[in-house]
């Protein structure tokens, strides 16, 4: 069996840990061409956000090539409970699925059933574009796809916090992704969205400890680069350093301010 390409080694790398902190892009603007540009930056992977971003399946599938041409893996966050989309995105060549609002062992098992081939799950056969991207024969893909891709459950509710050991105990769940905004809304019973607070960090630290105990990896969404750095220091394996629109607008604001510095209108 051939050794996976550097792109397809991502799953093994994040599962193993000890890689010194991975930073991923998070893209909601549904433009494969913008993906092509962002992929040139020093990201370890790129996530296409199909929950709150505006991607449709065909455009997301086309963007995989724009990520892989930069030598990087593409991950997708699916809409809540849309596990059949998870199978289709893996067929399109995505290297991992992030599923929001996984709140129970049953949710985690359903997710695995759509993202892993037997014996772990019941992913149906048809990896059309994935075979082209990964560049291995069908028989080899069937044997290795469960290892070459990652299935990630989002923990972002009180129910998920309570069930985190059950979720982590499901074979085929490779890691957890903490959503601090939804978590802060849940922790405050809907009173506020406050992702960058000690209350969220307390729960994040707990989830990190449970992931370590289960020998699984943990990711989190940072609202900016500094926050993402704090999350790496807390022990996250992969972080987001703000989404695409924030990064673009912050960059624009910084350059506009630089242009006007010292210039009186
Ligand atoms: C959250 O913070 O709730 C997320 O889902 C990350 O975007
Ligand atoms: Mg969320």
XYZ file of N, CA, C and O in Angstrom, residues 105 155 159-170 176 206-207 209-211 213-214 216:
92
model
N -24.283 10.542 22.633
C -23.651 9.359 22.039
C -24.385 8.970 20.746
O -23.766 8.623 19.749
N -18.596 20.247 20.240
C -19.153 20.336 21.591
C -19.421 21.814 21.837
O -18.491 22.628 21.880
N -25.670 19.969 26.985
C -25.870 18.519 26.807
C -24.582 17.865 26.326
O -24.196 16.785 26.800
N -23.911 18.528 25.378
C -22.660 17.958 24.853
C -21.588 17.913 25.929
O -20.811 16.947 26.006
N -21.531 18.949 26.779
C -20.540 18.939 27.868
C -20.788 17.751 28.782
O -19.861 17.046 29.192
N -22.064 17.524 29.078
C -22.389 16.402 29.974
C -22.074 15.058 29.328
O -21.709 14.105 30.004
N -22.221 14.992 27.994
C -22.039 13.708 27.295
C -20.646 13.564 26.685
O -20.408 12.629 25.915
N -19.715 14.463 27.053
C -18.449 14.496 26.298
C -17.692 13.161 26.361
O -17.134 12.723 25.356
N -17.733 12.482 27.500
C -17.037 11.179 27.569
C -17.727 10.137 26.698
O -17.061 9.308 26.072
N -19.060 10.178 26.654
C -19.793 9.238 25.792
C -19.491 9.500 24.322
O -19.313 8.567 23.525
N -19.449 10.789 23.959
C -19.163 11.157 22.555
C -17.744 10.705 22.192
O -17.510 10.070 21.158
N -16.789 11.001 23.090
C -15.392 10.614 22.835
C -15.221 9.101 22.803
O -14.308 8.585 22.165
N -16.112 8.395 23.492
C -16.007 6.930 23.556
C -16.474 6.242 22.281
O -16.264 5.035 22.115
N -17.103 6.979 21.374
C -17.593 6.359 20.131
C -16.418 6.155 19.176
O -15.744 7.116 18.787
N -12.625 16.377 18.812
C -13.700 17.286 19.221
C -13.340 18.692 18.750
O -12.155 19.057 18.725
N -11.720 21.722 30.458
C -12.286 20.417 30.822
C -12.353 19.503 29.587
O -11.952 18.327 29.644
N -12.838 20.062 28.469
C -12.949 19.243 27.250
C -11.554 18.805 26.783
O -11.361 17.650 26.374
N -8.967 18.234 28.636
C -8.527 17.148 29.535
C -9.220 15.829 29.181
O -8.580 14.763 29.173
N -10.518 15.890 28.867
C -11.240 14.645 28.520
C -10.709 14.080 27.189
O -10.607 12.866 27.024
N -10.401 14.983 26.231
C -9.841 14.515 24.950
C -8.494 13.828 25.185
O -8.215 12.769 24.611
N -7.536 12.332 27.870
C -7.791 11.043 28.542
C -8.211 9.983 27.525
O -7.895 8.797 27.683
N -8.944 10.403 26.490
C -9.407 9.445 25.467
C -8.412 9.322 24.316
O -8.704 8.647 23.325
N -7.669 11.539 22.085
C -8.239 12.115 20.868
C -7.884 13.602 20.821
O -7.549 14.195 21.848
